[in-house]
Short mmCIF file of N, CA, C and O in Angstrom, two decimals:
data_model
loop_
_atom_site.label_atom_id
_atom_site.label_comp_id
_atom_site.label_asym_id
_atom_site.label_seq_id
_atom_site.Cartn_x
_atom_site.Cartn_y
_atom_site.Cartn_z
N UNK A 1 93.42 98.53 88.76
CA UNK A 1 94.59 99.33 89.10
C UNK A 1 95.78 98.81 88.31
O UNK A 1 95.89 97.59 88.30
N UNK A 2 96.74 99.54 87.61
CA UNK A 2 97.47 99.36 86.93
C UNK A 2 98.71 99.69 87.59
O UNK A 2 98.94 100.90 87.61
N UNK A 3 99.54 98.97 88.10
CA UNK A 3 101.00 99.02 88.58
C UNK A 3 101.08 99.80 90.05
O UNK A 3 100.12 100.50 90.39
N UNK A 4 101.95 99.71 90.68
CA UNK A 4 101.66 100.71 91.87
C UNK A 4 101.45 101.89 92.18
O UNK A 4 101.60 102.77 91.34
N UNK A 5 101.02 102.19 93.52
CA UNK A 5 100.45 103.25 93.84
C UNK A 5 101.40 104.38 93.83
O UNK A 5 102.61 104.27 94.06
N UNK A 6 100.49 105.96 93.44
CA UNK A 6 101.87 106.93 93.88
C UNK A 6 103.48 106.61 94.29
O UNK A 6 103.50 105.41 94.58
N UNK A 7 104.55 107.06 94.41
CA UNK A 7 105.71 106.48 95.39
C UNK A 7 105.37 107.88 96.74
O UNK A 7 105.48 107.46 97.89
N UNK A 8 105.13 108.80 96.65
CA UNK A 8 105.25 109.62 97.53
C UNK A 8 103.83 110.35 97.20
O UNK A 8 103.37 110.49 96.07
N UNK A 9 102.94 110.96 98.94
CA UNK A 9 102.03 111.46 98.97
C UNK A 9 101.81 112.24 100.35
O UNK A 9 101.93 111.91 101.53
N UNK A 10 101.36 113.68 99.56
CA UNK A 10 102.03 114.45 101.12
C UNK A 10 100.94 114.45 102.12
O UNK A 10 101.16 115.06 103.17
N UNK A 11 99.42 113.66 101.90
CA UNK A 11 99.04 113.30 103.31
C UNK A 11 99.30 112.04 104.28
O UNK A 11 98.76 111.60 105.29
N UNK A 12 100.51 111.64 103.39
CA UNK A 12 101.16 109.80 104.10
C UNK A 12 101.35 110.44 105.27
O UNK A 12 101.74 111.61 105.25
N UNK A 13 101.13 109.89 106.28
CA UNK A 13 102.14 110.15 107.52
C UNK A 13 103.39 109.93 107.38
O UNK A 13 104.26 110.80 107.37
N UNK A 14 103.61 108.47 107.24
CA UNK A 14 104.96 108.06 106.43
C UNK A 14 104.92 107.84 105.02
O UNK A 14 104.10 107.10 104.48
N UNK A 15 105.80 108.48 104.43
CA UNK A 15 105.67 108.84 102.69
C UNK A 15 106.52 107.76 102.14
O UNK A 15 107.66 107.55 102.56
N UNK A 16 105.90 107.02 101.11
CA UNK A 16 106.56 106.32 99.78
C UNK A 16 108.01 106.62 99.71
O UNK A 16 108.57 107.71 99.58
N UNK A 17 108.53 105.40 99.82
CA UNK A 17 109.79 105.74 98.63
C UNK A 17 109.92 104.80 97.18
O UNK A 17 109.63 103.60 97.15
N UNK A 18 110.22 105.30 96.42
CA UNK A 18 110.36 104.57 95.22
C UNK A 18 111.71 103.81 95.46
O UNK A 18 112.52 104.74 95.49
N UNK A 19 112.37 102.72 95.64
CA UNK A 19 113.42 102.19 95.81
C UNK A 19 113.35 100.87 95.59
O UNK A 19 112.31 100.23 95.79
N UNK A 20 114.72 100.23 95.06
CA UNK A 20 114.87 98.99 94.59
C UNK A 20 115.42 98.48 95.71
O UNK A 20 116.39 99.20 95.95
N UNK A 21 115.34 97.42 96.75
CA UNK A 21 115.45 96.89 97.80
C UNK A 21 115.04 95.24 97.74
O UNK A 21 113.89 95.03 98.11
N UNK A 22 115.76 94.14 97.36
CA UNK A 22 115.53 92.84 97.45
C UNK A 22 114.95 92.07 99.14
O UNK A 22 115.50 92.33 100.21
N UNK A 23 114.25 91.52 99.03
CA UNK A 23 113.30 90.95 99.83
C UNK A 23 113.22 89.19 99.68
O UNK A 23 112.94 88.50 98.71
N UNK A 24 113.56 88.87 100.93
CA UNK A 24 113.48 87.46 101.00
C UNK A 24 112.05 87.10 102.17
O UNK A 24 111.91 87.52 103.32
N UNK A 25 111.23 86.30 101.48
CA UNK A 25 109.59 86.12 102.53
C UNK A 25 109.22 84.79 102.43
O UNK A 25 109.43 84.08 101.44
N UNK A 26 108.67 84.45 103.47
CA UNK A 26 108.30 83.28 103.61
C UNK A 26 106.84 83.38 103.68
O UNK A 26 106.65 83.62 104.87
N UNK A 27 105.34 83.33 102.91
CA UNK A 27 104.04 83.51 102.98
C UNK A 27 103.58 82.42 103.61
O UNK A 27 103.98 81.28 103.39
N UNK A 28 102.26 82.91 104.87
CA UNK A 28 101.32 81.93 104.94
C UNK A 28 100.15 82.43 104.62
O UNK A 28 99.85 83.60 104.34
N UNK A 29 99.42 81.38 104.68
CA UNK A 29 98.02 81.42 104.79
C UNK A 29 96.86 80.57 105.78
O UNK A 29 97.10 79.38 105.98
N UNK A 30 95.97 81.00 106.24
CA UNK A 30 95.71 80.47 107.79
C UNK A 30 96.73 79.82 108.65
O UNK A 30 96.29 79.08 109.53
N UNK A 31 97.71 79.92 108.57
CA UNK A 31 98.65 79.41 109.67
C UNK A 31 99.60 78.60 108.76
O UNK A 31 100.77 78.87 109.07
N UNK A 32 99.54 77.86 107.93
CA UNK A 32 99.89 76.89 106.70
C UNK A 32 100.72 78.05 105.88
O UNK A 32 100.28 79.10 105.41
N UNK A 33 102.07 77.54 105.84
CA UNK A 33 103.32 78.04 105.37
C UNK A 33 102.86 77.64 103.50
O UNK A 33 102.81 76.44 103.24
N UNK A 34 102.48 78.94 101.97
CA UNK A 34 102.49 78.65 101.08
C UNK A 34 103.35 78.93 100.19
O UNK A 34 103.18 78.95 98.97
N UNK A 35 104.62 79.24 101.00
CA UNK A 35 105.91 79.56 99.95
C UNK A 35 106.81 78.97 100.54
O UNK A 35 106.66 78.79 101.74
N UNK A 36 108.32 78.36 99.72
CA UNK A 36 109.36 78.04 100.60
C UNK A 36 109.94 79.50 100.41
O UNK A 36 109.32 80.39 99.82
N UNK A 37 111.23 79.65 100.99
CA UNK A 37 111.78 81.07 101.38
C UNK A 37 111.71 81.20 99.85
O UNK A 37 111.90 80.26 99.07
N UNK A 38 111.39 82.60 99.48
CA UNK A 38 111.51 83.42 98.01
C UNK A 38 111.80 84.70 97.91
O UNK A 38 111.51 85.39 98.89
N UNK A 39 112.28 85.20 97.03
CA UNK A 39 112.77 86.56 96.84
C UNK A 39 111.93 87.32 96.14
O UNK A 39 111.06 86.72 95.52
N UNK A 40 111.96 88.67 96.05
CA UNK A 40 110.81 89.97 95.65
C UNK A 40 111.63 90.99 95.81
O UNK A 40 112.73 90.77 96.30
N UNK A 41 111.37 91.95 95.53
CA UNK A 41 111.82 93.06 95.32
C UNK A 41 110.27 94.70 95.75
O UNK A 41 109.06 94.67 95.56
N UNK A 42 111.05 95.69 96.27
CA UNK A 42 110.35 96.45 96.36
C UNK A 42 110.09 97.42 95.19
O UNK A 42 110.99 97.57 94.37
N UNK A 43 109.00 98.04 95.04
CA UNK A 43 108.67 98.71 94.24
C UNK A 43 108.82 100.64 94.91
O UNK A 43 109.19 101.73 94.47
N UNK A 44 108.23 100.02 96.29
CA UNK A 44 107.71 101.23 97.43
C UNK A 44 107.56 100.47 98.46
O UNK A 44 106.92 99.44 98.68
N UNK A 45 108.73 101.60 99.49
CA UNK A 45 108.44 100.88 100.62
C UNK A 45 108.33 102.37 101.90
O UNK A 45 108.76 103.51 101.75
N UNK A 46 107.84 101.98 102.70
CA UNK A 46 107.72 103.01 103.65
C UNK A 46 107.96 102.22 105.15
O UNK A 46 108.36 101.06 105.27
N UNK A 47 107.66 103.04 106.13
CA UNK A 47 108.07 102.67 107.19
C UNK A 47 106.99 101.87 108.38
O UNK A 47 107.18 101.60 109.56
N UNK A 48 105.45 101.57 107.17
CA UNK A 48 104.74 101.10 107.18
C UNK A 48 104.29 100.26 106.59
O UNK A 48 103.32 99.65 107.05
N UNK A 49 104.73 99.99 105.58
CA UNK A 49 105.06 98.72 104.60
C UNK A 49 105.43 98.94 103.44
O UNK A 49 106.10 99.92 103.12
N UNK A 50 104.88 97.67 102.32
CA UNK A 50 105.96 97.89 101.19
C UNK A 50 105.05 97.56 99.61
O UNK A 50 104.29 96.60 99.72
N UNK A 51 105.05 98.01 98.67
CA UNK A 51 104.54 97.50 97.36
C UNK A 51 105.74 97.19 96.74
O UNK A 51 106.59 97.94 96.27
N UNK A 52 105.67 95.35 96.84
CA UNK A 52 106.53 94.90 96.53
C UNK A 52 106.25 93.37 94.91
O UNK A 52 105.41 92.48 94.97
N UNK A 53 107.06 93.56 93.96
CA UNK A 53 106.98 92.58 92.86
C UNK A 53 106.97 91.14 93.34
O UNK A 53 106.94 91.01 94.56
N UNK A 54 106.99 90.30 92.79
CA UNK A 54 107.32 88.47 93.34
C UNK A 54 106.28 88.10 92.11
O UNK A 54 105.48 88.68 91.38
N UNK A 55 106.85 86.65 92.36
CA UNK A 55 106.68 85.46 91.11
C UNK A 55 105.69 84.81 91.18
O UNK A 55 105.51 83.96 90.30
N UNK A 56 104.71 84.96 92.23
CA UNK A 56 103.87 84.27 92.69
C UNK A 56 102.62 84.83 93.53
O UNK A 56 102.61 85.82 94.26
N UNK A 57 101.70 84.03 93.27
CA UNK A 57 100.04 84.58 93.34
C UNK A 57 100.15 84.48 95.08
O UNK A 57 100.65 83.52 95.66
N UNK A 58 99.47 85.97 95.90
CA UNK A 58 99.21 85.30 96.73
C UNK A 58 97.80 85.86 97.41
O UNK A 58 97.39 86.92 96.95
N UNK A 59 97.19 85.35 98.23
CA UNK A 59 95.87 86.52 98.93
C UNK A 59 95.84 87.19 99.90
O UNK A 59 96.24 87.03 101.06
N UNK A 60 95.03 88.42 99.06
CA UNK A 60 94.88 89.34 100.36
C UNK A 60 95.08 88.71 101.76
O UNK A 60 95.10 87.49 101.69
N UNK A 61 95.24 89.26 103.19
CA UNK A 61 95.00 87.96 104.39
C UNK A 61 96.36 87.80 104.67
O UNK A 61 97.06 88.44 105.45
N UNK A 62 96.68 86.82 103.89
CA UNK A 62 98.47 86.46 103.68
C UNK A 62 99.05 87.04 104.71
O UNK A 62 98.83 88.22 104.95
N UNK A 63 99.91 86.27 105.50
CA UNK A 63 100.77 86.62 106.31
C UNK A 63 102.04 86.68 105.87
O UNK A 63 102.21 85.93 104.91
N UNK A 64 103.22 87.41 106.25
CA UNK A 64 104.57 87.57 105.76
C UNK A 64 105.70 87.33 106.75
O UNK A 64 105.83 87.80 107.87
N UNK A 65 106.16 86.83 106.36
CA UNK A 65 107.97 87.14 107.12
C UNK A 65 108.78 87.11 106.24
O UNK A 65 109.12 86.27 105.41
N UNK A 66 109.15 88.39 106.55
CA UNK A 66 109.82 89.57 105.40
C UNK A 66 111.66 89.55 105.89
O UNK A 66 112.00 89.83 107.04
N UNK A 67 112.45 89.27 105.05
CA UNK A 67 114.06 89.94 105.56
C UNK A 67 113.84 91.22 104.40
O UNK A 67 113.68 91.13 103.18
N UNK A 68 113.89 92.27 105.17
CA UNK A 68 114.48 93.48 103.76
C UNK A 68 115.80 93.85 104.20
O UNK A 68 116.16 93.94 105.38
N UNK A 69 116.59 94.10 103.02
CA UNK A 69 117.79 94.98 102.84
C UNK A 69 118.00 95.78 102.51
O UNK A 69 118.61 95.83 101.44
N UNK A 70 117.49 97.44 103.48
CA UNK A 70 118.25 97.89 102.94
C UNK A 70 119.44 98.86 103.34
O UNK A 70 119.75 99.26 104.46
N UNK A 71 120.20 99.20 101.73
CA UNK A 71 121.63 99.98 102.07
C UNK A 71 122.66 98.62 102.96
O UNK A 71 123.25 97.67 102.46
N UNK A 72 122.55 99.00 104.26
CA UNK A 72 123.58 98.30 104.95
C UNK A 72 123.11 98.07 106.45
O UNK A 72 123.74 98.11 107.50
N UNK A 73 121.67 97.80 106.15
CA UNK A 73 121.08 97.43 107.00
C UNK A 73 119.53 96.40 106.96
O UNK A 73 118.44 96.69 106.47
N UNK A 74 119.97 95.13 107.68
CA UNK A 74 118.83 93.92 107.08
C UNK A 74 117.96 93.87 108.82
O UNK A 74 118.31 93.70 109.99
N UNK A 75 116.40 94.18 107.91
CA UNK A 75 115.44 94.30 108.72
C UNK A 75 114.57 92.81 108.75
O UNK A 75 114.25 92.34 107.66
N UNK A 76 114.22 92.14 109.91
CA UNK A 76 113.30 91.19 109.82
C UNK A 76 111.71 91.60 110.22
O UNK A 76 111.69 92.07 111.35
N UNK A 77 110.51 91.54 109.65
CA UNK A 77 109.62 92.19 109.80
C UNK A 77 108.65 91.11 109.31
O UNK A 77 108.88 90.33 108.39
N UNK A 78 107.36 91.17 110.15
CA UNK A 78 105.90 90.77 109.67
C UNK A 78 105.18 91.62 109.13
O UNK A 78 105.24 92.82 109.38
N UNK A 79 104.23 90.95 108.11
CA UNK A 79 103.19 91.87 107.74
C UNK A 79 101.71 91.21 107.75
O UNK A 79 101.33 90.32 108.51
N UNK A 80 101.16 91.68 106.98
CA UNK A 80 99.91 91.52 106.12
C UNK A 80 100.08 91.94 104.51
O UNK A 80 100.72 92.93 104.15
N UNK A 81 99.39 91.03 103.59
CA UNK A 81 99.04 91.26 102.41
C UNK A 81 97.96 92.08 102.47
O UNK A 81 97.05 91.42 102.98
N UNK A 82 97.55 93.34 102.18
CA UNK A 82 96.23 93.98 102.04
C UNK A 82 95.68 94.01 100.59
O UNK A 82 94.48 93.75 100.54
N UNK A 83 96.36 94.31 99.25
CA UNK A 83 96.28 93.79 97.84
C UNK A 83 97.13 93.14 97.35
O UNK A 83 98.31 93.02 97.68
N UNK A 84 96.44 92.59 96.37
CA UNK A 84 97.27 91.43 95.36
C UNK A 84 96.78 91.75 94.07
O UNK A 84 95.60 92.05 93.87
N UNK A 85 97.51 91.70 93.31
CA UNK A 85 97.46 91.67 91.65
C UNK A 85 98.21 91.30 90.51
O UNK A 85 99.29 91.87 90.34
N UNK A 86 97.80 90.35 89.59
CA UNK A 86 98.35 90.32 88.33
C UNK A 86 99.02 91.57 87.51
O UNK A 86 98.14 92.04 86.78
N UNK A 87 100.25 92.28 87.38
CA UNK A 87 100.69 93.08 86.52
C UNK A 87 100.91 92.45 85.05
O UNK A 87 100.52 93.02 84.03
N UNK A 88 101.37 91.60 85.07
CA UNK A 88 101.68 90.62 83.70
C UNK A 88 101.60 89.28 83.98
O UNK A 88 101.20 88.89 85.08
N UNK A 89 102.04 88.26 82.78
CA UNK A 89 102.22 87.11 82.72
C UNK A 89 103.59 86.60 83.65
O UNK A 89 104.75 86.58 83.26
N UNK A 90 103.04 86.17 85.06
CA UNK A 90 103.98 85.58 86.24
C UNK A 90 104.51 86.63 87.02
O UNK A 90 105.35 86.40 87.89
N UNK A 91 103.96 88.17 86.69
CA UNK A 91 104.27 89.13 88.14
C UNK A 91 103.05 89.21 88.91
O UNK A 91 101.97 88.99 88.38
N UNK A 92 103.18 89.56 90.29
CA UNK A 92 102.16 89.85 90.77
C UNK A 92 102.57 91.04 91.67
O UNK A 92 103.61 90.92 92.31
N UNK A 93 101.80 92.21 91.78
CA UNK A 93 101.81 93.36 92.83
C UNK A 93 101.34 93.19 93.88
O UNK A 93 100.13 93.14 94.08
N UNK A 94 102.29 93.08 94.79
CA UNK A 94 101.44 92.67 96.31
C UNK A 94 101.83 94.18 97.26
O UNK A 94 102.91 94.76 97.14
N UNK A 95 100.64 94.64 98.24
CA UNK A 95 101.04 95.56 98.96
C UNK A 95 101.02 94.65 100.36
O UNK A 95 100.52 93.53 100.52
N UNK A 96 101.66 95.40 101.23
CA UNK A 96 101.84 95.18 102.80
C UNK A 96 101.50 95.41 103.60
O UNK A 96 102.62 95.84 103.89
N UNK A 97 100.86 95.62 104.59
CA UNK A 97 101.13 96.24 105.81
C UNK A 97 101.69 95.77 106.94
O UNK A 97 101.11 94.80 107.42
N UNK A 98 102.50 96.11 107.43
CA UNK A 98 104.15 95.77 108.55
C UNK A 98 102.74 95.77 109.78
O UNK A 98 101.91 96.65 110.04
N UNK A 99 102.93 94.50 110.29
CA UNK A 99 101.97 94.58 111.65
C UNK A 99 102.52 95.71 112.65
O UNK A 99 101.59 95.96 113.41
N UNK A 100 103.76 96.58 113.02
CA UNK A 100 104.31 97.73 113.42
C UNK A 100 104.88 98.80 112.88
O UNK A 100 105.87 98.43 112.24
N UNK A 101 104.71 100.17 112.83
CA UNK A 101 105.53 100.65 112.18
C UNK A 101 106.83 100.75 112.24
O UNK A 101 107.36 101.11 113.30
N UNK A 102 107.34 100.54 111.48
CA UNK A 102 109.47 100.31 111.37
C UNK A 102 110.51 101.89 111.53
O UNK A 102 111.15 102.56 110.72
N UNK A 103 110.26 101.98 112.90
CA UNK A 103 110.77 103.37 112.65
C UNK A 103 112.37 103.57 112.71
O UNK A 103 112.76 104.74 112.66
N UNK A 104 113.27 102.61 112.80
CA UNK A 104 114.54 102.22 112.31
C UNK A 104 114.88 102.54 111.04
O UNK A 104 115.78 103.25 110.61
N UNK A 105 113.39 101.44 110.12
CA UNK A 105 113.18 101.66 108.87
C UNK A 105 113.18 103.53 107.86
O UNK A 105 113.61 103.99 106.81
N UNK A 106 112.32 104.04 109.19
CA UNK A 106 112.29 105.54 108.65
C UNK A 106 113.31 106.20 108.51
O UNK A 106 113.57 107.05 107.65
N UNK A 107 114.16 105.67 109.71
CA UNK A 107 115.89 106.87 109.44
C UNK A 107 116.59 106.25 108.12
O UNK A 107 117.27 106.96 107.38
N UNK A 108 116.40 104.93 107.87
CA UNK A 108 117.30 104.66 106.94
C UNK A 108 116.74 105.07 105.60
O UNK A 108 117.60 105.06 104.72
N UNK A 109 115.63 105.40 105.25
CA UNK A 109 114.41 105.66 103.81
C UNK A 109 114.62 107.24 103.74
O UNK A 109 114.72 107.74 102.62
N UNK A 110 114.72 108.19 105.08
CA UNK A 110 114.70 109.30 105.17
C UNK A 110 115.95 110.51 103.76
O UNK A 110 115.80 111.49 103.04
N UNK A 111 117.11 109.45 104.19
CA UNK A 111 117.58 110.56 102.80
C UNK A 111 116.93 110.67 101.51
O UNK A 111 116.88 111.64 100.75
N UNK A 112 116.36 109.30 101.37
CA UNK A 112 115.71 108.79 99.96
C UNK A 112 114.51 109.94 99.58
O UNK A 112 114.54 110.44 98.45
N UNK A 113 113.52 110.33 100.48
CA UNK A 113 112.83 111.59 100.62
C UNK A 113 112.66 112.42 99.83
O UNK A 113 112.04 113.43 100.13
#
C-alpha cells in the first residue's frame, strides 16, 4: 500500500477527512511505554480514528494516548494501531482506531465534509 487510504468514502459511516491536525502521543506496547511524548500529524482523521505521519516505527497492537488539536478544540483520546508502514526513509504511516467513537470529534470535522 502506498500512502494513505482514500480521505473520504461514501460507505464510511463516519467519513475521512483529509486535514492537517498536529498530534502529541505517547505509544505502548504490552503495557511498556515505547515513546517519550512525540508529535505526528494527521493525514485523515475521522471520528473513529486517524491515518496519521510520525518519525518512528511502531506495531500493529500498539496502544496510544493521543492529544489532537483540532481548530480550537484539544481532544485526549486512546487508540489502537491497526497498520503500520514505511512511506520513506524515517516516515512511517500509522492508522488508528479510537477505542470509542469521538462524536464531539464529528461536530468539529463536520464542516470539513
Amino acid at each position: 500500500m502506498n500512502g494513505p487510504p482514500p480521505a473520504y468514502d461514501k460507505e464510511r459511516q463516519y467519513p475521512r477527512v483529509n486535514k492537517l491536525f498536529f498530534i502529541s502521543y505517547i505509544a505502548r506496547e504490552e503495557g511498556e511505554q515505547k515513546t517519550p511524548i512525540s508529535m505526528g500529524r494527521t493525514l485523515n482523521i475521522s471520528s473513529t480514528g486517524i491515518g496519521m505521519e510520525i518519525y518512528q516505527e511502531l506495531g500493529v497492537g500498539s496502544t496510544m494516548e493521543m492529544d489532537i488539536d483540532v481548530e480550537d478544540f484539544n481532544l485526549s483520546v486512546q487508540g489502537k494501531v491497526v497498520h503500520s508502514h514505511a512511506v520513506e526513509e524515517g516516515k512511517y504511516y500509522v492508522g488508528i482506531q479510537f477505542n470509542e467513537p469521538q462524536e464531539k470529534l464529528h461536530e468539529k470535522l463536520t464542516p470539513f465534509l
